[in-house]
Amino acid sequence: MPGAHPRPNAERLDEASMAGALEAVPGAGLIVTTERFDVVLVPRQIGMAAMVLLDRDRPVTCLIVDDDTYALFVLPATGRYATVHGRVEVRTGPEGWVALPPSRGVRWDTPPWIEATTEPRKLLRGDEIRHVLADCFTVIETGAAL
């Protein structure tokens, strides 16, 4: 996302101070490193199709980053297994990052918690979404049927 990037030596917030910090600076973006998860960025059409297929079996945490990009969250160090196409980008480790809501233009498709609870959703491994992404790219690019 243009302009969204982690700052070196930026202040780290804990859960207790997060709400106050966001209230103090309306419109501020929230950027997190990808140390506790990997993010698999895919084009919007691929993300939408993958979410429909994945939701049938086991929902995957998904963020709509902008009008053109979906971000699928998988277990740390497994995102590389979902790289099935040149248009897949994986962000991983302390150098990777992702903007989260309430950052401008960013919203959850499938939040990281189970609806109506605060219980975290279990993350899939990158290899568990690999075949779905591959199928979605094939269908979108060739018009083949699933």
mmCIF file of N, CA and C in Angstrom:
data_model
loop_
_atom_site.group_PDB
_atom_site.id
_atom_site.type_symbol
_atom_site.label_atom_id
_atom_site.label_comp_id
_atom_site.label_asym_id
_atom_site.label_seq_id
_atom_site.Cartn_x
_atom_site.Cartn_y
_atom_site.Cartn_z
ATOM 1 N N MET A 1 0.859 -1.165 0.000
ATOM 2 C CA MET A 1 0.000 0.000 0.000
ATOM 3 C C MET A 1 0.904 1.226 0.000
ATOM 4 N N PRO A 2 0.717 2.160 -0.897
ATOM 5 C CA PRO A 2 1.589 3.328 -0.953
ATOM 6 C C PRO A 2 1.609 4.087 0.367
ATOM 7 N N GLY A 3 2.785 4.395 0.836
ATOM 8 C CA GLY A 3 2.944 5.179 2.057
ATOM 9 C C GLY A 3 2.891 4.373 3.325
ATOM 10 N N ALA A 4 2.422 3.142 3.273
ATOM 11 C CA ALA A 4 2.326 2.324 4.485
ATOM 12 C C ALA A 4 3.580 1.480 4.608
ATOM 13 N N HIS A 5 4.353 1.755 5.613
ATOM 14 C CA HIS A 5 5.566 0.984 5.847
ATOM 15 C C HIS A 5 5.978 1.155 7.298
ATOM 16 N N PRO A 6 6.605 0.147 7.864
ATOM 17 C CA PRO A 6 7.040 0.288 9.252
ATOM 18 C C PRO A 6 8.221 1.254 9.345
ATOM 19 N N ARG A 7 8.228 2.036 10.390
ATOM 20 C CA ARG A 7 9.340 2.950 10.612
ATOM 21 C C ARG A 7 10.379 2.264 11.474
ATOM 22 N N PRO A 8 11.653 2.426 11.150
ATOM 23 C CA PRO A 8 12.691 1.869 12.016
ATOM 24 C C PRO A 8 12.585 2.504 13.400
ATOM 25 N N ASN A 9 12.753 1.702 14.415
ATOM 26 C CA ASN A 9 12.716 2.169 15.802
ATOM 27 C C ASN A 9 11.393 2.818 16.185
ATOM 28 N N ALA A 10 10.304 2.440 15.510
ATOM 29 C CA ALA A 10 8.996 2.993 15.844
ATOM 30 C C ALA A 10 8.565 2.496 17.215
ATOM 31 N N GLU A 11 7.708 3.276 17.839
ATOM 32 C CA GLU A 11 7.188 2.900 19.146
ATOM 33 C C GLU A 11 6.383 1.610 19.022
ATOM 34 N N ARG A 12 6.650 0.686 19.936
ATOM 35 C CA ARG A 12 5.878 -0.558 19.970
ATOM 36 C C ARG A 12 4.777 -0.402 20.992
ATOM 37 N N LEU A 13 3.576 -0.753 20.597
ATOM 38 C CA LEU A 13 2.430 -0.640 21.491
ATOM 39 C C LEU A 13 2.015 -2.013 21.972
ATOM 40 N N ASP A 14 1.590 -2.082 23.221
ATOM 41 C CA ASP A 14 1.004 -3.322 23.713
ATOM 42 C C ASP A 14 -0.518 -3.174 23.671
ATOM 43 N N GLU A 15 -1.202 -4.244 23.973
ATOM 44 C CA GLU A 15 -2.661 -4.243 23.877
ATOM 45 C C GLU A 15 -3.295 -3.160 24.740
ATOM 46 N N ALA A 16 -2.733 -2.929 25.925
ATOM 47 C CA ALA A 16 -3.297 -1.954 26.857
ATOM 48 C C ALA A 16 -3.202 -0.519 26.334
ATOM 49 N N SER A 17 -2.159 -0.201 25.597
ATOM 50 C CA SER A 17 -1.966 1.176 25.136
ATOM 51 C C SER A 17 -2.462 1.421 23.706
ATOM 52 N N MET A 18 -2.876 0.374 23.009
ATOM 53 C CA MET A 18 -3.264 0.495 21.603
ATOM 54 C C MET A 18 -4.455 1.428 21.403
ATOM 55 N N ALA A 19 -5.543 1.217 22.124
ATOM 56 C CA ALA A 19 -6.755 2.016 21.914
ATOM 57 C C ALA A 19 -6.479 3.491 22.167
ATOM 58 N N GLY A 20 -5.782 3.800 23.242
ATOM 59 C CA GLY A 20 -5.475 5.194 23.557
ATOM 60 C C GLY A 20 -4.613 5.846 22.494
ATOM 61 N N ALA A 21 -3.633 5.114 21.994
ATOM 62 C CA ALA A 21 -2.744 5.660 20.972
ATOM 63 C C ALA A 21 -3.510 5.941 19.679
ATOM 64 N N LEU A 22 -4.420 5.063 19.292
ATOM 65 C CA LEU A 22 -5.201 5.266 18.076
ATOM 66 C C LEU A 22 -6.198 6.411 18.238
ATOM 67 N N GLU A 23 -6.770 6.568 19.437
ATOM 68 C CA GLU A 23 -7.690 7.683 19.696
ATOM 69 C C GLU A 23 -6.957 9.018 19.681
ATOM 70 N N ALA A 24 -5.713 9.024 20.119
ATOM 71 C CA ALA A 24 -4.938 10.261 20.192
ATOM 72 C C ALA A 24 -4.570 10.789 18.808
ATOM 73 N N VAL A 25 -4.530 9.927 17.814
ATOM 74 C CA VAL A 25 -4.154 10.331 16.456
ATOM 75 C C VAL A 25 -5.203 9.779 15.479
ATOM 76 N N PRO A 26 -6.356 10.453 15.364
ATOM 77 C CA PRO A 26 -7.393 9.970 14.448
ATOM 78 C C PRO A 26 -6.856 9.837 13.023
ATOM 79 N N GLY A 27 -7.209 8.743 12.389
ATOM 80 C CA GLY A 27 -6.776 8.499 11.016
ATOM 81 C C GLY A 27 -5.415 7.842 10.900
ATOM 82 N N ALA A 28 -4.773 7.573 12.035
ATOM 83 C CA ALA A 28 -3.457 6.932 11.998
ATOM 84 C C ALA A 28 -3.585 5.512 11.472
ATOM 85 N N GLY A 29 -2.543 5.051 10.811
ATOM 86 C CA GLY A 29 -2.504 3.682 10.329
ATOM 87 C C GLY A 29 -1.912 2.779 11.387
ATOM 88 N N LEU A 30 -2.256 1.522 11.315
ATOM 89 C CA LEU A 30 -1.728 0.522 12.234
ATOM 90 C C LEU A 30 -0.929 -0.475 11.401
ATOM 91 N N ILE A 31 0.380 -0.498 11.623
ATOM 92 C CA ILE A 31 1.279 -1.374 10.876
ATOM 93 C C ILE A 31 1.854 -2.390 11.849
ATOM 94 N N VAL A 32 1.808 -3.673 11.473
ATOM 95 C CA VAL A 32 2.405 -4.718 12.311
ATOM 96 C C VAL A 32 3.393 -5.525 11.487
ATOM 97 N N THR A 33 4.405 -6.033 12.168
ATOM 98 C CA THR A 33 5.362 -6.907 11.497
ATOM 99 C C THR A 33 4.767 -8.304 11.391
ATOM 100 N N THR A 34 5.298 -9.078 10.482
ATOM 101 C CA THR A 34 4.788 -10.426 10.238
ATOM 102 C C THR A 34 5.661 -11.459 10.947
ATOM 103 N N GLU A 35 5.825 -11.275 12.240
ATOM 104 C CA GLU A 35 6.616 -12.216 13.030
ATOM 105 C C GLU A 35 5.771 -13.375 13.542
ATOM 106 N N ARG A 36 4.496 -13.135 13.807
ATOM 107 C CA ARG A 36 3.629 -14.172 14.377
ATOM 108 C C ARG A 36 2.752 -14.840 13.334
ATOM 109 N N PHE A 37 2.899 -14.444 12.089
ATOM 110 C CA PHE A 37 2.128 -14.990 10.976
ATOM 111 C C PHE A 37 2.829 -14.582 9.698
ATOM 112 N N ASP A 38 2.507 -15.219 8.606
ATOM 113 C CA ASP A 38 2.919 -14.791 7.276
ATOM 114 C C ASP A 38 1.696 -14.217 6.584
ATOM 115 N N VAL A 39 1.915 -13.309 5.664
ATOM 116 C CA VAL A 39 0.839 -12.739 4.866
ATOM 117 C C VAL A 39 1.094 -13.094 3.409
ATOM 118 N N VAL A 40 0.086 -13.660 2.775
ATOM 119 C CA VAL A 40 0.146 -14.028 1.361
ATOM 120 C C VAL A 40 -0.749 -13.038 0.618
ATOM 121 N N LEU A 41 -0.132 -12.145 -0.147
ATOM 122 C CA LEU A 41 -0.867 -11.123 -0.887
ATOM 123 C C LEU A 41 -1.174 -11.631 -2.284
ATOM 124 N N VAL A 42 -2.444 -11.512 -2.666
ATOM 125 C CA VAL A 42 -2.884 -11.988 -3.982
ATOM 126 C C VAL A 42 -3.798 -10.940 -4.612
ATOM 127 N N PRO A 43 -3.926 -10.970 -5.948
ATOM 128 C CA PRO A 43 -4.855 -10.054 -6.615
ATOM 129 C C PRO A 43 -6.285 -10.282 -6.120
ATOM 130 N N ARG A 44 -7.082 -9.235 -6.176
ATOM 131 C CA ARG A 44 -8.452 -9.245 -5.657
ATOM 132 C C ARG A 44 -9.282 -10.429 -6.173
ATOM 133 N N GLN A 45 -9.296 -10.655 -7.480
ATOM 134 C CA GLN A 45 -10.098 -11.754 -8.039
ATOM 135 C C GLN A 45 -9.684 -13.097 -7.462
ATOM 136 N N ILE A 46 -8.393 -13.304 -7.315
ATOM 137 C CA ILE A 46 -7.882 -14.564 -6.779
ATOM 138 C C ILE A 46 -8.286 -14.684 -5.314
ATOM 139 N N GLY A 47 -8.132 -13.602 -4.573
ATOM 140 C CA GLY A 47 -8.502 -13.608 -3.156
ATOM 141 C C GLY A 47 -9.969 -13.899 -2.944
ATOM 142 N N MET A 48 -10.832 -13.267 -3.748
ATOM 143 C CA MET A 48 -12.271 -13.502 -3.616
ATOM 144 C C MET A 48 -12.624 -14.955 -3.920
ATOM 145 N N ALA A 49 -12.075 -15.487 -4.991
ATOM 146 C CA ALA A 49 -12.361 -16.875 -5.357
ATOM 147 C C ALA A 49 -11.814 -17.837 -4.304
ATOM 148 N N ALA A 50 -10.615 -17.572 -3.818
ATOM 149 C CA ALA A 50 -10.009 -18.440 -2.800
ATOM 150 C C ALA A 50 -10.831 -18.429 -1.522
ATOM 151 N N MET A 51 -11.329 -17.264 -1.133
ATOM 152 C CA MET A 51 -12.121 -17.182 0.098
ATOM 153 C C MET A 51 -13.402 -18.007 -0.009
ATOM 154 N N VAL A 52 -14.045 -17.981 -1.165
ATOM 155 C CA VAL A 52 -15.268 -18.773 -1.354
ATOM 156 C C VAL A 52 -14.944 -20.259 -1.173
ATOM 157 N N LEU A 53 -13.867 -20.721 -1.798
ATOM 158 C CA LEU A 53 -13.502 -22.139 -1.708
ATOM 159 C C LEU A 53 -13.009 -22.522 -0.313
ATOM 160 N N LEU A 54 -12.189 -21.688 0.288
ATOM 161 C CA LEU A 54 -11.642 -22.006 1.613
ATOM 162 C C LEU A 54 -12.704 -21.969 2.694
ATOM 163 N N ASP A 55 -13.668 -21.061 2.580
ATOM 164 C CA ASP A 55 -14.719 -20.955 3.585
ATOM 165 C C ASP A 55 -15.591 -22.201 3.657
ATOM 166 N N ARG A 56 -15.617 -22.997 2.592
ATOM 167 C CA ARG A 56 -16.399 -24.238 2.601
ATOM 168 C C ARG A 56 -15.849 -25.227 3.618
ATOM 169 N N ASP A 57 -14.522 -25.244 3.751
ATOM 170 C CA ASP A 57 -13.850 -26.224 4.595
ATOM 171 C C ASP A 57 -13.440 -25.623 5.934
ATOM 172 N N ARG A 58 -12.607 -24.597 5.864
ATOM 173 C CA ARG A 58 -12.111 -23.955 7.077
ATOM 174 C C ARG A 58 -11.736 -22.524 6.738
ATOM 175 N N PRO A 59 -12.418 -21.550 7.334
ATOM 176 C CA PRO A 59 -12.138 -20.151 7.009
ATOM 177 C C PRO A 59 -10.691 -19.773 7.291
ATOM 178 N N VAL A 60 -10.165 -18.903 6.449
ATOM 179 C CA VAL A 60 -8.811 -18.393 6.622
ATOM 180 C C VAL A 60 -8.925 -16.894 6.905
ATOM 181 N N THR A 61 -8.122 -16.409 7.840
ATOM 182 C CA THR A 61 -8.122 -14.989 8.140
ATOM 183 C C THR A 61 -7.715 -14.237 6.878
ATOM 184 N N CYS A 62 -8.526 -13.245 6.499
ATOM 185 C CA CYS A 62 -8.294 -12.519 5.255
ATOM 186 C C CYS A 62 -8.576 -11.038 5.446
ATOM 187 N N LEU A 63 -7.705 -10.244 4.888
ATOM 188 C CA LEU A 63 -7.787 -8.791 4.961
ATOM 189 C C LEU A 63 -7.902 -8.250 3.546
ATOM 190 N N ILE A 64 -8.797 -7.302 3.352
ATOM 191 C CA ILE A 64 -8.868 -6.607 2.070
ATOM 192 C C ILE A 64 -7.982 -5.384 2.230
ATOM 193 N N VAL A 65 -6.824 -5.418 1.576
ATOM 194 C CA VAL A 65 -5.812 -4.374 1.751
ATOM 195 C C VAL A 65 -6.197 -3.114 0.986
ATOM 196 N N ASP A 66 -6.677 -3.281 -0.217
ATOM 197 C CA ASP A 66 -7.141 -2.174 -1.052
ATOM 198 C C ASP A 66 -8.049 -2.775 -2.122
ATOM 199 N N ASP A 67 -8.453 -1.978 -3.073
ATOM 200 C CA ASP A 67 -9.368 -2.475 -4.103
ATOM 201 C C ASP A 67 -8.776 -3.583 -4.966
ATOM 202 N N ASP A 68 -7.448 -3.711 -4.958
ATOM 203 C CA ASP A 68 -6.798 -4.668 -5.841
ATOM 204 C C ASP A 68 -6.130 -5.846 -5.145
ATOM 205 N N THR A 69 -6.074 -5.858 -3.797
ATOM 206 C CA THR A 69 -5.258 -6.847 -3.098
ATOM 207 C C THR A 69 -5.956 -7.433 -1.881
ATOM 208 N N TYR A 70 -5.867 -8.759 -1.773
ATOM 209 C CA TYR A 70 -6.314 -9.477 -0.582
ATOM 210 C C TYR A 70 -5.087 -10.035 0.124
ATOM 211 N N ALA A 71 -5.135 -10.102 1.452
ATOM 212 C CA ALA A 71 -4.034 -10.645 2.251
ATOM 213 C C ALA A 71 -4.565 -11.832 3.051
ATOM 214 N N LEU A 72 -4.022 -13.012 2.789
ATOM 215 C CA LEU A 72 -4.396 -14.222 3.511
ATOM 216 C C LEU A 72 -3.342 -14.471 4.584
ATOM 217 N N PHE A 73 -3.773 -14.710 5.811
ATOM 218 C CA PHE A 73 -2.861 -14.918 6.930
ATOM 219 C C PHE A 73 -2.659 -16.420 7.144
ATOM 220 N N VAL A 74 -1.403 -16.839 7.192
ATOM 221 C CA VAL A 74 -1.064 -18.251 7.422
ATOM 222 C C VAL A 74 -0.030 -18.337 8.538
ATOM 223 N N LEU A 75 0.229 -19.545 8.986
ATOM 224 C CA LEU A 75 1.214 -19.747 10.049
ATOM 225 C C LEU A 75 2.579 -19.192 9.650
ATOM 226 N N PRO A 76 3.351 -18.716 10.636
ATOM 227 C CA PRO A 76 4.665 -18.154 10.317
ATOM 228 C C PRO A 76 5.564 -19.174 9.624
ATOM 229 N N ALA A 77 6.370 -18.662 8.711
ATOM 230 C CA ALA A 77 7.363 -19.444 7.954
ATOM 231 C C ALA A 77 6.740 -20.461 7.004
ATOM 232 N N THR A 78 5.431 -20.336 6.707
ATOM 233 C CA THR A 78 4.791 -21.267 5.771
ATOM 234 C C THR A 78 4.247 -20.578 4.527
ATOM 235 N N GLY A 79 4.261 -19.268 4.491
ATOM 236 C CA GLY A 79 3.710 -18.529 3.361
ATOM 237 C C GLY A 79 4.371 -18.875 2.041
ATOM 238 N N ARG A 80 5.651 -19.184 2.090
ATOM 239 C CA ARG A 80 6.374 -19.492 0.838
ATOM 240 C C ARG A 80 5.770 -20.683 0.106
ATOM 241 N N TYR A 81 5.102 -21.569 0.829
ATOM 242 C CA TYR A 81 4.492 -22.739 0.195
ATOM 243 C C TYR A 81 3.245 -22.381 -0.608
ATOM 244 N N ALA A 82 2.754 -21.158 -0.435
ATOM 245 C CA ALA A 82 1.578 -20.709 -1.181
ATOM 246 C C ALA A 82 1.963 -19.927 -2.435
ATOM 247 N N THR A 83 3.240 -19.810 -2.707
ATOM 248 C CA THR A 83 3.709 -19.066 -3.877
ATOM 249 C C THR A 83 3.548 -19.942 -5.114
ATOM 250 N N VAL A 84 2.415 -19.784 -5.780
ATOM 251 C CA VAL A 84 2.087 -20.618 -6.938
ATOM 252 C C VAL A 84 2.105 -19.837 -8.246
ATOM 253 N N HIS A 85 2.388 -18.546 -8.142
ATOM 254 C CA HIS A 85 2.288 -17.680 -9.312
ATOM 255 C C HIS A 85 3.141 -16.448 -9.055
ATOM 256 N N GLY A 86 3.592 -15.809 -10.095
ATOM 257 C CA GLY A 86 4.404 -14.608 -9.961
ATOM 258 C C GLY A 86 3.675 -13.430 -9.340
ATOM 259 N N ARG A 87 2.344 -13.482 -9.303
ATOM 260 C CA ARG A 87 1.560 -12.386 -8.718
ATOM 261 C C ARG A 87 1.243 -12.619 -7.246
ATOM 262 N N VAL A 88 1.841 -13.629 -6.650
ATOM 263 C CA VAL A 88 1.699 -13.879 -5.206
ATOM 264 C C VAL A 88 2.908 -13.267 -4.518
ATOM 265 N N GLU A 89 2.649 -12.462 -3.492
ATOM 266 C CA GLU A 89 3.721 -11.881 -2.685
ATOM 267 C C GLU A 89 3.580 -12.403 -1.264
ATOM 268 N N VAL A 90 4.692 -12.796 -0.671
ATOM 269 C CA VAL A 90 4.667 -13.284 0.715
ATOM 270 C C VAL A 90 5.472 -12.324 1.577
ATOM 271 N N ARG A 91 4.877 -11.925 2.683
ATOM 272 C CA ARG A 91 5.578 -11.111 3.681
ATOM 273 C C ARG A 91 5.730 -11.976 4.925
ATOM 274 N N THR A 92 6.949 -12.016 5.436
ATOM 275 C CA THR A 92 7.243 -12.925 6.532
ATOM 276 C C THR A 92 8.350 -12.366 7.421
ATOM 277 N N GLY A 93 8.336 -12.767 8.670
ATOM 278 C CA GLY A 93 9.402 -12.416 9.599
ATOM 279 C C GLY A 93 9.379 -10.959 10.039
ATOM 280 N N PRO A 94 10.410 -10.557 10.771
ATOM 281 C CA PRO A 94 10.441 -9.210 11.337
ATOM 282 C C PRO A 94 10.582 -8.100 10.293
ATOM 283 N N GLU A 95 11.018 -8.432 9.094
ATOM 284 C CA GLU A 95 11.149 -7.424 8.035
ATOM 285 C C GLU A 95 9.851 -7.251 7.241
ATOM 286 N N GLY A 96 8.944 -8.230 7.341
ATOM 287 C CA GLY A 96 7.667 -8.136 6.647
ATOM 288 C C GLY A 96 6.695 -7.303 7.471
ATOM 289 N N TRP A 97 5.647 -6.804 6.827
ATOM 290 C CA TRP A 97 4.671 -5.973 7.525
ATOM 291 C C TRP A 97 3.337 -6.020 6.796
ATOM 292 N N VAL A 98 2.304 -5.579 7.506
ATOM 293 C CA VAL A 98 0.981 -5.443 6.917
ATOM 294 C C VAL A 98 0.242 -4.340 7.682
ATOM 295 N N ALA A 99 -0.548 -3.572 6.964
ATOM 296 C CA ALA A 99 -1.407 -2.568 7.590
ATOM 297 C C ALA A 99 -2.686 -3.268 8.042
ATOM 298 N N LEU A 100 -3.162 -2.918 9.224
ATOM 299 C CA LEU A 100 -4.386 -3.500 9.770
ATOM 300 C C LEU A 100 -5.429 -2.406 9.978
ATOM 301 N N PRO A 101 -6.701 -2.791 10.066
ATOM 302 C CA PRO A 101 -7.712 -1.813 10.437
ATOM 303 C C PRO A 101 -7.362 -1.230 11.810
ATOM 304 N N PRO A 102 -7.528 0.028 12.010
ATOM 305 C CA PRO A 102 -8.343 0.978 11.262
ATOM 306 C C PRO A 102 -7.587 1.757 10.203
ATOM 307 N N SER A 103 -6.481 1.254 9.688
ATOM 308 C CA SER A 103 -5.762 1.959 8.632
ATOM 309 C C SER A 103 -6.701 2.239 7.465
ATOM 310 N N ARG A 104 -6.511 3.369 6.826
ATOM 311 C CA ARG A 104 -7.400 3.799 5.741
ATOM 312 C C ARG A 104 -7.427 2.779 4.603
ATOM 313 N N GLY A 105 -8.632 2.388 4.202
ATOM 314 C CA GLY A 105 -8.814 1.484 3.076
ATOM 315 C C GLY A 105 -8.633 0.012 3.402
ATOM 316 N N VAL A 106 -8.286 -0.315 4.643
ATOM 317 C CA VAL A 106 -8.030 -1.701 5.031
ATOM 318 C C VAL A 106 -9.211 -2.204 5.862
ATOM 319 N N ARG A 107 -9.720 -3.389 5.500
ATOM 320 C CA ARG A 107 -10.842 -3.951 6.286
ATOM 321 C C ARG A 107 -10.759 -5.474 6.270
ATOM 322 N N TRP A 108 -11.339 -6.073 7.283
ATOM 323 C CA TRP A 108 -11.340 -7.530 7.388
ATOM 324 C C TRP A 108 -12.397 -8.119 6.468
ATOM 325 N N ASP A 109 -12.066 -9.159 5.748
ATOM 326 C CA ASP A 109 -13.042 -10.012 5.082
ATOM 327 C C ASP A 109 -13.413 -11.101 6.077
ATOM 328 N N THR A 110 -12.413 -11.798 6.591
ATOM 329 C CA THR A 110 -12.582 -12.793 7.649
ATOM 330 C C THR A 110 -11.631 -12.395 8.770
ATOM 331 N N PRO A 111 -12.163 -11.912 9.889
ATOM 332 C CA PRO A 111 -11.292 -11.429 10.969
ATOM 333 C C PRO A 111 -10.516 -12.556 11.646
ATOM 334 N N PRO A 112 -9.481 -12.199 12.395
ATOM 335 C CA PRO A 112 -8.644 -13.210 13.046
ATOM 336 C C PRO A 112 -9.261 -13.798 14.310
ATOM 337 N N TRP A 113 -10.493 -13.485 14.586
ATOM 338 C CA TRP A 113 -11.183 -14.055 15.737
ATOM 339 C C TRP A 113 -12.485 -14.689 15.246
ATOM 340 N N ILE A 114 -12.961 -15.662 15.996
ATOM 341 C CA ILE A 114 -14.219 -16.318 15.660
ATOM 342 C C ILE A 114 -15.346 -15.348 15.993
ATOM 343 N N GLU A 115 -16.244 -15.141 15.039
ATOM 344 C CA GLU A 115 -17.305 -14.148 15.187
ATOM 345 C C GLU A 115 -18.062 -14.312 16.498
ATOM 346 N N ALA A 116 -18.433 -13.176 17.096
ATOM 347 C CA ALA A 116 -19.164 -13.081 18.353
ATOM 348 C C ALA A 116 -18.347 -13.569 19.554
ATOM 349 N N THR A 117 -17.044 -13.725 19.380
ATOM 350 C CA THR A 117 -16.164 -14.121 20.480
ATOM 351 C C THR A 117 -14.865 -13.327 20.365
ATOM 352 N N THR A 118 -13.985 -13.553 21.286
ATOM 353 C CA THR A 118 -12.629 -13.004 21.171
ATOM 354 C C THR A 118 -11.639 -14.143 20.973
ATOM 355 N N GLU A 119 -12.159 -15.342 20.712
ATOM 356 C CA GLU A 119 -11.302 -16.511 20.506
ATOM 357 C C GLU A 119 -10.586 -16.406 19.161
ATOM 358 N N PRO A 120 -9.246 -16.530 19.168
ATOM 359 C CA PRO A 120 -8.510 -16.407 17.897
ATOM 360 C C PRO A 120 -8.840 -17.550 16.945
ATOM 361 N N ARG A 121 -8.875 -17.202 15.680
ATOM 362 C CA ARG A 121 -9.068 -18.194 14.619
ATOM 363 C C ARG A 121 -7.725 -18.886 14.383
ATOM 364 N N LYS A 122 -7.721 -20.186 14.225
ATOM 365 C CA LYS A 122 -6.476 -20.911 13.961
ATOM 366 C C LYS A 122 -6.033 -20.633 12.528
ATOM 367 N N LEU A 123 -4.740 -20.386 12.385
ATOM 368 C CA LEU A 123 -4.192 -20.112 11.066
ATOM 369 C C LEU A 123 -3.874 -21.412 10.334
ATOM 370 N N LEU A 124 -4.083 -21.380 9.024
ATOM 371 C CA LEU A 124 -3.711 -22.512 8.183
ATOM 372 C C LEU A 124 -2.238 -22.403 7.834
ATOM 373 N N ARG A 125 -1.672 -23.484 7.314
ATOM 374 C CA ARG A 125 -0.307 -23.460 6.777
ATOM 375 C C ARG A 125 -0.384 -23.015 5.314
ATOM 376 N N GLY A 126 0.698 -22.453 4.830
ATOM 377 C CA GLY A 126 0.744 -22.022 3.436
ATOM 378 C C GLY A 126 0.454 -23.141 2.461
ATOM 379 N N ASP A 127 0.920 -24.362 2.763
ATOM 380 C CA ASP A 127 0.667 -25.476 1.844
ATOM 381 C C ASP A 127 -0.799 -25.894 1.833
ATOM 382 N N GLU A 128 -1.566 -25.521 2.867
ATOM 383 C CA GLU A 128 -2.991 -25.853 2.906
ATOM 384 C C GLU A 128 -3.815 -24.952 1.987
ATOM 385 N N ILE A 129 -3.282 -23.809 1.601
ATOM 386 C CA ILE A 129 -4.005 -22.936 0.667
ATOM 387 C C ILE A 129 -3.400 -22.965 -0.732
ATOM 388 N N ARG A 130 -2.280 -23.635 -0.881
ATOM 389 C CA ARG A 130 -1.554 -23.679 -2.157
ATOM 390 C C ARG A 130 -2.427 -24.170 -3.312
ATOM 391 N N HIS A 131 -3.056 -25.323 -3.146
ATOM 392 C CA HIS A 131 -3.849 -25.885 -4.247
ATOM 393 C C HIS A 131 -5.034 -24.994 -4.602
ATOM 394 N N VAL A 132 -5.624 -24.361 -3.608
ATOM 395 C CA VAL A 132 -6.765 -23.473 -3.868
ATOM 396 C C VAL A 132 -6.302 -22.262 -4.686
ATOM 397 N N LEU A 133 -5.190 -21.658 -4.291
ATOM 398 C CA LEU A 133 -4.672 -20.520 -5.049
ATOM 399 C C LEU A 133 -4.308 -20.926 -6.478
ATOM 400 N N ALA A 134 -3.665 -22.076 -6.632
ATOM 401 C CA ALA A 134 -3.293 -22.553 -7.967
ATOM 402 C C ALA A 134 -4.535 -22.731 -8.841
ATOM 403 N N ASP A 135 -5.570 -23.355 -8.276
ATOM 404 C CA ASP A 135 -6.814 -23.550 -9.025
ATOM 405 C C ASP A 135 -7.445 -22.212 -9.400
ATOM 406 N N CYS A 136 -7.434 -21.262 -8.484
ATOM 407 C CA CYS A 136 -8.034 -19.953 -8.752
ATOM 408 C C CYS A 136 -7.290 -19.223 -9.869
ATOM 409 N N PHE A 137 -5.969 -19.261 -9.855
ATOM 410 C CA PHE A 137 -5.200 -18.639 -10.940
ATOM 411 C C PHE A 137 -5.531 -19.302 -12.272
ATOM 412 N N THR A 138 -5.638 -20.620 -12.291
ATOM 413 C CA THR A 138 -5.954 -21.339 -13.527
ATOM 414 C C THR A 138 -7.313 -20.921 -14.057
ATOM 415 N N VAL A 139 -8.307 -20.885 -13.188
ATOM 416 C CA VAL A 139 -9.658 -20.528 -13.616
ATOM 417 C C VAL A 139 -9.701 -19.096 -14.120
ATOM 418 N N ILE A 140 -9.133 -18.165 -13.369
ATOM 419 C CA ILE A 140 -9.176 -16.749 -13.750
ATOM 420 C C ILE A 140 -8.410 -16.498 -15.045
ATOM 421 N N GLU A 141 -7.257 -17.135 -15.193
ATOM 422 C CA GLU A 141 -6.415 -16.853 -16.373
ATOM 423 C C GLU A 141 -6.852 -17.606 -17.623
ATOM 424 N N THR A 142 -7.459 -18.773 -17.470
ATOM 425 C CA THR A 142 -7.798 -19.574 -18.645
ATOM 426 C C THR A 142 -9.301 -19.710 -18.866
ATOM 427 N N GLY A 143 -10.086 -19.377 -17.856
ATOM 428 C CA GLY A 143 -11.515 -19.539 -17.967
ATOM 429 C C GLY A 143 -11.956 -20.977 -17.769
ATOM 430 N N ALA A 144 -11.036 -21.845 -17.317
ATOM 431 C CA ALA A 144 -11.374 -23.248 -17.056
ATOM 432 C C ALA A 144 -12.329 -23.338 -15.883
ATOM 433 N N ALA A 145 -13.005 -24.448 -15.755
ATOM 434 C CA ALA A 145 -13.929 -24.673 -14.645
ATOM 435 C C ALA A 145 -13.189 -25.368 -13.498
ATOM 436 N N LEU A 146 -13.633 -25.079 -12.300
ATOM 437 C CA LEU A 146 -13.071 -25.773 -11.124
ATOM 438 C C LEU A 146 -13.627 -27.158 -10.997
#
